[in-house]
Coordinates of C-alpha atoms and ligand atoms in Angstrom, one line a residue:
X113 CA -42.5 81.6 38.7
X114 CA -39.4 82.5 36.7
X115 CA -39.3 84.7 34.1
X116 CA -37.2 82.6 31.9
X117 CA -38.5 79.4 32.0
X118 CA -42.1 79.4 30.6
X119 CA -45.0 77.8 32.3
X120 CA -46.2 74.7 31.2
X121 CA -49.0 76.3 29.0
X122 CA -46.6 78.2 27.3
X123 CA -44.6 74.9 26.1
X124 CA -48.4 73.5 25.1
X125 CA -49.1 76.2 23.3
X126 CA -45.2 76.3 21.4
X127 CA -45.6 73.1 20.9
X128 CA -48.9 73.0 19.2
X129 CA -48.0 76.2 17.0
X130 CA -45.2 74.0 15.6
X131 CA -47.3 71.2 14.8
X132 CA -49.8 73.7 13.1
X133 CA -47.0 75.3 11.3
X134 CA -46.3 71.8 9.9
X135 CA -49.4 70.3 9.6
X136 CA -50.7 73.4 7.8
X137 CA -50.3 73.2 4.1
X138 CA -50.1 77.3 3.1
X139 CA -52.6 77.8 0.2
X140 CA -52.3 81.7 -1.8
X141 CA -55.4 83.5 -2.1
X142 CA -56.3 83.8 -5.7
X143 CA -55.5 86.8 -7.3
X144 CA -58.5 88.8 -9.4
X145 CA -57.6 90.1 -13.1
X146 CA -59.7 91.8 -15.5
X147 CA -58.9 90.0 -18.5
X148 CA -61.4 91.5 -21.9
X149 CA -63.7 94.6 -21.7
X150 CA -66.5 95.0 -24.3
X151 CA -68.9 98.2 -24.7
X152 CA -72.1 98.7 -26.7
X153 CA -73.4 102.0 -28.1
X154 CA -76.9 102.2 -29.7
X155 CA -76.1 103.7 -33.5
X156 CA -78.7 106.1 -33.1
X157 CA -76.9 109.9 -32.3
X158 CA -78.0 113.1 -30.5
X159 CA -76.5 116.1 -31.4
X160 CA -76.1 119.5 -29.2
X161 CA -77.3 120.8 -32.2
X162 CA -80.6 118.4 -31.9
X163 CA -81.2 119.4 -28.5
X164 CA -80.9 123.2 -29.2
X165 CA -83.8 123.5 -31.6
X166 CA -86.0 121.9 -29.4
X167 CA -85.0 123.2 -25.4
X168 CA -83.7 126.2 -24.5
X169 CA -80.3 125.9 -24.6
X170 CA -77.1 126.2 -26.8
X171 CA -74.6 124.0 -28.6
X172 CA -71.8 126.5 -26.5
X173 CA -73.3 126.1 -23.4
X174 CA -73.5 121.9 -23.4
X175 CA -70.1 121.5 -24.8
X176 CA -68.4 124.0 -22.4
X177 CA -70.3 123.4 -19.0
X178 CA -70.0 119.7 -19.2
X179 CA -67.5 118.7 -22.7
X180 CA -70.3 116.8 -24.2
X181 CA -70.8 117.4 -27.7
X182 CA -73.2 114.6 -28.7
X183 CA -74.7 111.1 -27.0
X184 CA -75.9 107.9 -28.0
X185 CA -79.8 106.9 -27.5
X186 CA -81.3 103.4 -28.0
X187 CA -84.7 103.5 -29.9
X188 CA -86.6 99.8 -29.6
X189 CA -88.1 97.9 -26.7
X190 CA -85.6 96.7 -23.9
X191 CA -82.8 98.5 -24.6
X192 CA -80.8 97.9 -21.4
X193 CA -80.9 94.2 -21.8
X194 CA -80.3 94.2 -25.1
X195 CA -77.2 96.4 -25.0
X196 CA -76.4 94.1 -22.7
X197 CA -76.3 91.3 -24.3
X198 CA -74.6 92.7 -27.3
X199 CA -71.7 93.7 -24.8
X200 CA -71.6 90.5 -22.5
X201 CA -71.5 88.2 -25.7
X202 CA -68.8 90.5 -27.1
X203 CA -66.8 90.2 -23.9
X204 CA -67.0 86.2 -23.5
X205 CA -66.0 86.3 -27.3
X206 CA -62.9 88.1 -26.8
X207 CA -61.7 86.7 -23.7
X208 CA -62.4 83.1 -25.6
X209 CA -65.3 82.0 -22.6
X210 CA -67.9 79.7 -23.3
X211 CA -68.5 79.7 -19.3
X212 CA -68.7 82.0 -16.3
X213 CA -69.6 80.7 -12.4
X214 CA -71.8 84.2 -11.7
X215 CA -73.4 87.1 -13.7
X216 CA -73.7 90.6 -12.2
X217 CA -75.8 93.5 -13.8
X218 CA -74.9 97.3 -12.6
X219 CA -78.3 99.2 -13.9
X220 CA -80.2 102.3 -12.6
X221 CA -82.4 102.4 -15.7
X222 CA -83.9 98.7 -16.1
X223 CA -86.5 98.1 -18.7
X224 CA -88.6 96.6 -15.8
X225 CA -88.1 97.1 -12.1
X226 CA -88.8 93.0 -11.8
X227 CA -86.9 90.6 -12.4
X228 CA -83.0 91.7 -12.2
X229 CA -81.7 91.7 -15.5
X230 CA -79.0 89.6 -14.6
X231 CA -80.6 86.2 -15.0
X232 CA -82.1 86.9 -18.3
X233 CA -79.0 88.0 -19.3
X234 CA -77.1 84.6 -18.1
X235 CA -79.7 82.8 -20.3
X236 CA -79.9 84.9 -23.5
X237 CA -75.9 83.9 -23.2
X238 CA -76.3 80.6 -23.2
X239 CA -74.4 80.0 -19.4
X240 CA -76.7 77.7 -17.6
X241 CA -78.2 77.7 -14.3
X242 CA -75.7 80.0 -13.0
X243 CA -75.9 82.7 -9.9
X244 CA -76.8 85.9 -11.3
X245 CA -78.0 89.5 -9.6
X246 CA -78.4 93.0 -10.1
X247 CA -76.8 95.8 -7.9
X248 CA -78.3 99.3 -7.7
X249 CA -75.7 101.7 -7.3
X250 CA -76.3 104.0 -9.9
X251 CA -73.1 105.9 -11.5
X252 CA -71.0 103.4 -9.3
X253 CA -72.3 100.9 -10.3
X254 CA -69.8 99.0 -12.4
X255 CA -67.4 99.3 -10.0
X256 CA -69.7 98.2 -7.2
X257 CA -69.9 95.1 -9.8
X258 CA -65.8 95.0 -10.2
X259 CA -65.2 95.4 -6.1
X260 CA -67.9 92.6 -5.5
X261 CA -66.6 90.5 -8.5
X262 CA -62.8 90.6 -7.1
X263 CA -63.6 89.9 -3.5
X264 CA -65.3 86.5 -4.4
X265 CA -62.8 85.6 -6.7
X266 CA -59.9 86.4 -3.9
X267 CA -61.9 84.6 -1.3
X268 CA -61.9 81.5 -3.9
X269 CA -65.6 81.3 -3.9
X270 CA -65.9 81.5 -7.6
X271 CA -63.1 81.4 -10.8
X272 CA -64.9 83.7 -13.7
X273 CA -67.7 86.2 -13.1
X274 CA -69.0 88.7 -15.9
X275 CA -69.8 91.8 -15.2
X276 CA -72.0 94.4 -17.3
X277 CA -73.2 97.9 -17.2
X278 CA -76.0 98.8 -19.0
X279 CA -78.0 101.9 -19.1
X280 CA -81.2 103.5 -20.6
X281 CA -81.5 107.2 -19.5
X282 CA -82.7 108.5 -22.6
X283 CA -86.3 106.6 -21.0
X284 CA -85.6 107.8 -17.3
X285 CA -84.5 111.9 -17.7
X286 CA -87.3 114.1 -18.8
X287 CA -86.6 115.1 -22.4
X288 CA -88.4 118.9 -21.5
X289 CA -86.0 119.4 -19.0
X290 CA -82.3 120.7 -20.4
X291 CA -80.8 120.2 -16.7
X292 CA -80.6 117.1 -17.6
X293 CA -81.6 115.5 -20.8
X294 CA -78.6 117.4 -22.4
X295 CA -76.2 115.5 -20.5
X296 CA -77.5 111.7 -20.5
X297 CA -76.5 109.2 -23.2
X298 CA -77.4 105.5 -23.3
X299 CA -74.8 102.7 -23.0
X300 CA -73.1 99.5 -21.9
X301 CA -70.1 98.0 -21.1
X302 CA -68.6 94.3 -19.7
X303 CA -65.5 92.8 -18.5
X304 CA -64.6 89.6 -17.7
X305 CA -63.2 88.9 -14.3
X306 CA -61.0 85.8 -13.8
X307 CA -58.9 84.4 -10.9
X308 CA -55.1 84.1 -11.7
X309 CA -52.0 86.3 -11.8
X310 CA -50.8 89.2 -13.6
X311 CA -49.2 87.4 -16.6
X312 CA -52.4 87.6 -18.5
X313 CA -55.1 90.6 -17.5
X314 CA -55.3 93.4 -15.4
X315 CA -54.8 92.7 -11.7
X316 CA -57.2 94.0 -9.2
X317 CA -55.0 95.7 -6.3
X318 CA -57.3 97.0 -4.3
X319 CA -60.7 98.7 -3.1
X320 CA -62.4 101.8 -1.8
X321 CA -66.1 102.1 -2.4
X322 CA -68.7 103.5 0.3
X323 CA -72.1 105.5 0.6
X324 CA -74.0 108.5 2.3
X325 CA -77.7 108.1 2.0
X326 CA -78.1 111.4 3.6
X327 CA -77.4 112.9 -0.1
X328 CA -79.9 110.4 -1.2
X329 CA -82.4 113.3 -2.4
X330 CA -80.0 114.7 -4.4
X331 CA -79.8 112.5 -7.6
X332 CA -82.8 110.5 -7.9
X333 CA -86.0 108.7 -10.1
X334 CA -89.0 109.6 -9.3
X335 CA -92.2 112.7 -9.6
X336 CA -90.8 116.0 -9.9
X337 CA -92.3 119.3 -10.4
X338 CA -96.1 118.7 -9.7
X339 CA -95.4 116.0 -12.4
X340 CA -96.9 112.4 -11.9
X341 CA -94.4 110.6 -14.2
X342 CA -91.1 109.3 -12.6
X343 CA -88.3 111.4 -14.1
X344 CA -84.5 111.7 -13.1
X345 CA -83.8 114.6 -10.9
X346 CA -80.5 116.2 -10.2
X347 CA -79.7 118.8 -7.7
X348 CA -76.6 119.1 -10.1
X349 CA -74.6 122.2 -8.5
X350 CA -74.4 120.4 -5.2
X351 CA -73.5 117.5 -7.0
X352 CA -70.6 118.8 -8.9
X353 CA -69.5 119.6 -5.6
X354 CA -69.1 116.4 -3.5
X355 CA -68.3 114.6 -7.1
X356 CA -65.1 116.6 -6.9
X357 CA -64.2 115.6 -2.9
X358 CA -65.7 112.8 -2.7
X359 CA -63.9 110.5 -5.9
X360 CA -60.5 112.9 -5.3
X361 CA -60.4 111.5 -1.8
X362 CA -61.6 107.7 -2.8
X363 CA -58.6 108.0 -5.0
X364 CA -56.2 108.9 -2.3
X365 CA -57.7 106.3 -0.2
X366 CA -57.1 103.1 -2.3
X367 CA -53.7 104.7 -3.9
X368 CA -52.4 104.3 0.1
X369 CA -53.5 100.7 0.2
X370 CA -51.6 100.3 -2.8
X371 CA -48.6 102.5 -1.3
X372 CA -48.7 104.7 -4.3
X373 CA -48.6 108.7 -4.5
X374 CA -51.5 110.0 -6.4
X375 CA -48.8 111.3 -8.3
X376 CA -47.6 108.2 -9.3
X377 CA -50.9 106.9 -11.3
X378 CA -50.5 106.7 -14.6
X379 CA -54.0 106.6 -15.7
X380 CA -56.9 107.5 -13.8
X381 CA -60.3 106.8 -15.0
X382 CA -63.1 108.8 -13.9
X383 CA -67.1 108.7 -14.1
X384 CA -67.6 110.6 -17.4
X385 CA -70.0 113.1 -15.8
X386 CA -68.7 116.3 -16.9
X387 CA -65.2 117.2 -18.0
X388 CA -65.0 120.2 -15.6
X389 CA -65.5 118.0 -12.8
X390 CA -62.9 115.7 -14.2
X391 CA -59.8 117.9 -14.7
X392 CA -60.8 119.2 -10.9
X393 CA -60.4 116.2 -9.4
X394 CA -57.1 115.7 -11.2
X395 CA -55.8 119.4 -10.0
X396 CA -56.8 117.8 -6.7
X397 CA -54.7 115.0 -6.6
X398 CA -51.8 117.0 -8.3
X399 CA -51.9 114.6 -11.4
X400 CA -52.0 116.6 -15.0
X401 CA -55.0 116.5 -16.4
X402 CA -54.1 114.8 -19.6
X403 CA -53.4 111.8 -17.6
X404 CA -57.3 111.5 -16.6
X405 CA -59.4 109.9 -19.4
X406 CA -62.3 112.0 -20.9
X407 CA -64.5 109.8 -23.1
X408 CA -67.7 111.8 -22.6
X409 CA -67.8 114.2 -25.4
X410 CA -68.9 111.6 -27.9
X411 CA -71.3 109.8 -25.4
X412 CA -72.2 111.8 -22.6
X413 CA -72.9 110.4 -19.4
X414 CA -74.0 107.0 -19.5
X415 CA -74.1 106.3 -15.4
X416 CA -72.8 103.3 -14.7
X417 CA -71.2 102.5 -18.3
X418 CA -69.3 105.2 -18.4
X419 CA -66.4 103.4 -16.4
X420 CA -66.1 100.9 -19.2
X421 CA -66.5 103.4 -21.3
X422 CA -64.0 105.6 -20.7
X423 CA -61.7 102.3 -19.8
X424 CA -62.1 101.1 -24.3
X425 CA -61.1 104.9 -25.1
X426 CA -58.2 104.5 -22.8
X427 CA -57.2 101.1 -24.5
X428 CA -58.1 102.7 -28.4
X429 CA -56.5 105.7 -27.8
X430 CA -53.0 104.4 -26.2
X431 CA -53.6 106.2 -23.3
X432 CA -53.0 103.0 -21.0
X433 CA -50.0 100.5 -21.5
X434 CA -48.8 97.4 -19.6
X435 CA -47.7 97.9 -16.3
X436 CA -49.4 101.0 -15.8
X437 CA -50.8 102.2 -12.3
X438 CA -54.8 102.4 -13.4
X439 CA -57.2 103.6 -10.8
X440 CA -60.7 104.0 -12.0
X441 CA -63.6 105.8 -9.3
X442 CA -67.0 107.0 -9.9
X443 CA -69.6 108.5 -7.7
X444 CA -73.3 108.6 -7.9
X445 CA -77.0 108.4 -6.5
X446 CA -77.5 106.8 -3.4
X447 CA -75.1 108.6 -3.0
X448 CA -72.3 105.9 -3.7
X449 CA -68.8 106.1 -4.4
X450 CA -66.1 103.4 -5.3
X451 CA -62.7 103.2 -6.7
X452 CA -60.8 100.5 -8.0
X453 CA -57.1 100.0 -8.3
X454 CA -55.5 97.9 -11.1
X455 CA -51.9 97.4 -12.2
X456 CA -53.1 97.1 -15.9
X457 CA -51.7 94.2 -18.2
X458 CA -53.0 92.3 -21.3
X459 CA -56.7 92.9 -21.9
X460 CA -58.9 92.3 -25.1
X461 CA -61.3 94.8 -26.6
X462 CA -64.6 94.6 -28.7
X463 CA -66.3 97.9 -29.0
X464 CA -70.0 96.9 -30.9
X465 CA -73.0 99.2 -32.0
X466 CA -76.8 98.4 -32.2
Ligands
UT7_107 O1 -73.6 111.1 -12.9 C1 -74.0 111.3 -11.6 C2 -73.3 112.5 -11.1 N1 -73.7 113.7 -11.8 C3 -72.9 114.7 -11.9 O2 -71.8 114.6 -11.4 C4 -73.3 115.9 -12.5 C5 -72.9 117.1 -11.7 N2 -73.4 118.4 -12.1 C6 -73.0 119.0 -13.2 O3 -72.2 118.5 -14.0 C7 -73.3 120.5 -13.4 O4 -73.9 121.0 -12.2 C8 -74.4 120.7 -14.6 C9 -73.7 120.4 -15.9 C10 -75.6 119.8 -14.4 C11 -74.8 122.1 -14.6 O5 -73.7 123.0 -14.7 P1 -73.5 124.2 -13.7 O6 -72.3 124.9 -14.1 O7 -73.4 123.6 -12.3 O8 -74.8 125.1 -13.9 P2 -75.9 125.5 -12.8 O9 -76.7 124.3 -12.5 O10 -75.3 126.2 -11.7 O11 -76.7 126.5 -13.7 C12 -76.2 127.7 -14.2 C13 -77.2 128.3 -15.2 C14 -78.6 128.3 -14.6 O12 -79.2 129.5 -15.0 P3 -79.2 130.8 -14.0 O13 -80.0 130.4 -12.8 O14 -77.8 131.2 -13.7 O15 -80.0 131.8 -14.9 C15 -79.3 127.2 -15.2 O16 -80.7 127.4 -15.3 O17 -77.3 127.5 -16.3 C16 -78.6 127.2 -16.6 N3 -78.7 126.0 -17.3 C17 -78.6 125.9 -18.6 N4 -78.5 126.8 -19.6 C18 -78.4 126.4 -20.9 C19 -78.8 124.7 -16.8 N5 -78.9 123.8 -17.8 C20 -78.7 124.5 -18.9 C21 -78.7 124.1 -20.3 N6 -78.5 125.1 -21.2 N7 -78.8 122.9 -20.7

C-alpha cells in the first residue's frame, strides 16, 4: 500500500472526526469559586495563664513551643453542630443564599458518632431535602471538603455546595494532659462554593490532597495510658516532623499544576498547628515567613477550622488582596494531607461568636 494515499479506513475515520467536530457542540467545564467564608468562635476564653495553675506547665513554654497564647472552648451541649450552624447561616447570609444543591461537614470531634452532622445541619438551615455528608479527615478536613466541593462543581454535577468545619476538642483531648490540652481550641468555619468564573469569588485552580495510613497511630481518639476513656493522643515530635515535609511538598506539588514557583505565592495558608512548624515550611519553600498566615495565637489549633480560620485573619488583616496567588494546605490524622490552590478574588466575611 502507498504511504501517501491512506487506506480506506483512514478516510472513514477522517471523515467521521469531521463530522464529530461539527456535530459536536463544545460545552466549558464550570469553573469552582469560593465566593463568602464565615467562622464561629465560642465566647468562652482559655488563657495560658488558666492552664498554668492547673497542669504543669508555663505561660513561656505554650507561647514559644507552639505561638499560642490563648484558645476558644464551647461550654453547652452540641457544640460542634451548633457552631456550625452559627457559621453556615452566617455564610449563606453573606454570600446572599437562600439555597445550596449539597452540604458537606469536615469534623473529627462530633457530638455523636451517628448521624453525620451534615444533614442536621442542612435542616436546622432551612435547605430542604438536599444531599448532605460528613468526611473524616481530621486537620484536613476542610480542604478535603473544598477539593471534593470543586471537583463536583467542575464536573457540572452540582451549582452551590456549603461547606463547614466544625470542631469540639476541648471534649476529645484529655484536660490532665499538657501534651495536648494546651494546644487545642474549639471552632468553626464555612464557605460557600459556587460554579462560575473569576469575576466574583475566589477561583479554585487546582488540587493536591492524599494519605498514609501507616502514620495512622500517630494522632488519634481513643484509650490511652491504662485509661478507659477515649482521649486524643499525639505522638507530637514525630508529628512536627512529617507536618513540615509533608504540607511543604503538597505545596510544591499543586503550585506546578498551577505553573507557579513557590516563590511566586503570595499568600500561603497553613493548618494553624504551631507557629514553629509554620515559618519551617515557609523556609522550605524559600517564601518569607511573613507571607504565611499565623492565626493560631488567639485560637490555638482548632483541626479542621483552622483553614478557615486563618483564611478570615488573612481577609481582616489585609494580608490577602485580589489577584493574589493563595495556596492553603493542612495535614493531619489519618494521616491526611491536602492543599488547595486559589487565585483569590471578591469574597464576603462574617466572623460570629457564641
Ligand atoms: O493538628 C494536627 C497536627 N498536629 C501537629 O502538627 C502538632 C505537632 N507537634 C507539635 O506542635 C509539637 O511537637 C508540640 C508542641 C506538641 C510539642 O513541642 P516539642 O518542641 O516537639 O516538644 P517535645 O514533645 O519534644 O517535648 C519537649 C519537652 C518534654 O520534656 P522532656 O522530656 O524534654 O523533659 C515534654 O515533656 O517538653 C515537655 N512538654 C511540656 N513542657 C511544658 C510537653 N508539653 C509541655 C507543656 N509544658 N505543655
Amino acid at each position: 500500500m502507498s504511504l501517501d494515499r491512506p487506506s480506506r479506513m483512514c478516510r472513514v475515520l477522517e471523515s467521521k472526526r469531521r463530522l464529530d467536530i461539527k456535530d459536536t457542540t463544545i460545552v466549558p467545564s464550570p469553573t469552582a469559586a469560593i465566593t463568602a467564608i464565615a467562622t464561629c468562635l465560642p465566647s468562652t476564653r482559655v488563657t495560658n495563664a488558666e492552664l498554668s495553675q492547673r497542669l504543669d506547665t508555663t505561660d513561656r513554654w505554650i507561647r514559644s513551643r507552639t505561638g499560642i497564647a490563648e484558645r476558644r472552648r464551647a461550654d453547652g451541649k452540641g457544640p460542634v453542630l451548633a457552631m456550625a450552624t452559627s457559621a453556615g447561616a452566617a455564610v449563606l447570609e453573606v454570600a446572599g443564599h437562600r439555597t445550596v444543591d449539597l452540604v458537606l461537614v469536615a469534623t473529627s470531634s462530633p457530638d455523636r458518632p451517628s448521624p453525620a452532622v451534615a444533614p442536621q445541619l442542612a435542616s436546622r438551615l432551612g435547605l430542604g431535602f438536599v444531599p448532605a455528608f460528613d468526611i473524616s479527615a481530621v486537620c484536613s478536613g476542610f480542604l478535603y471538603a473544598t477539593n471534593i466541593a470543586s471537583s463536583l462543581i467542575r464536573s457540572g454535577a452540582f451549582r452551590s455546595i456549603l461547606i463547614v468545619a466544625s470542631e469540639a476538642y476541648s471534649r476529645i483531648v484529655d484536660p490532665d494532659d499538657r501534651a495536648t490540652s494546651v494546644i487545642f481550641g474549639d471552632g468553626a468555619g464555612a464557605a460557600l462554593v459556587v460554579a462560575g468564573g473569576t469575576a466574583s469569588g475566589s477561583e479554585v485552580l487546582a488540587e493536591d490532597w492524599g494519605s498514609d495510613g501507616d502514620g495512622c497511630d500517630l494522632l488519634q481518639v481513643g484509650p490511652a495510658g491504662g485509661d478507659v476513656r477515649n482521649y486524643f493522643s499525639m505522638s507530637g515530635r514525630e508529628v512536627y516532623l512529617r507536618a513540615i515535609e509533608t504540607m511543604s511538598t503538597s505545596v510544591r506539588a499543586v503550585s506546578e499544576r498551577c505553573s507557579w514557583h513557590t516563590d511566586e505565592i503570595d499568600v500561603l495558608v497553613p493548618h494553624q498547628a504551631n507557629r514553629r512548624i509554620i515559618e519551617a515550611v515557609a523556609k522550605k519553600l524559600s517564601m518569607p515567613a511573613d507571607r504565611a498566615v499565623v492565626s493560631l495565637e488567639k485560637t490555638g489549633n482548632t483541626a479542621a477550622a483552622s483553614i478557615p480560620l486563618a483564611l478570615a485573619h488573612a481577609m481582616t488583616t489585609g494580608m490577602v488582596r485580589a489577584g493574589d496567588r493563595v495556596v492553603m494546605t493542612a495535614f493531619g490524622g489519618g494521616l491526611t494531607w491536602a492543599s488547595t490552590a486559589l487565585r483569590w478574588g471578591e469574597v464576603g466575611l462574617a466572623e460570629v461568636e457564641l
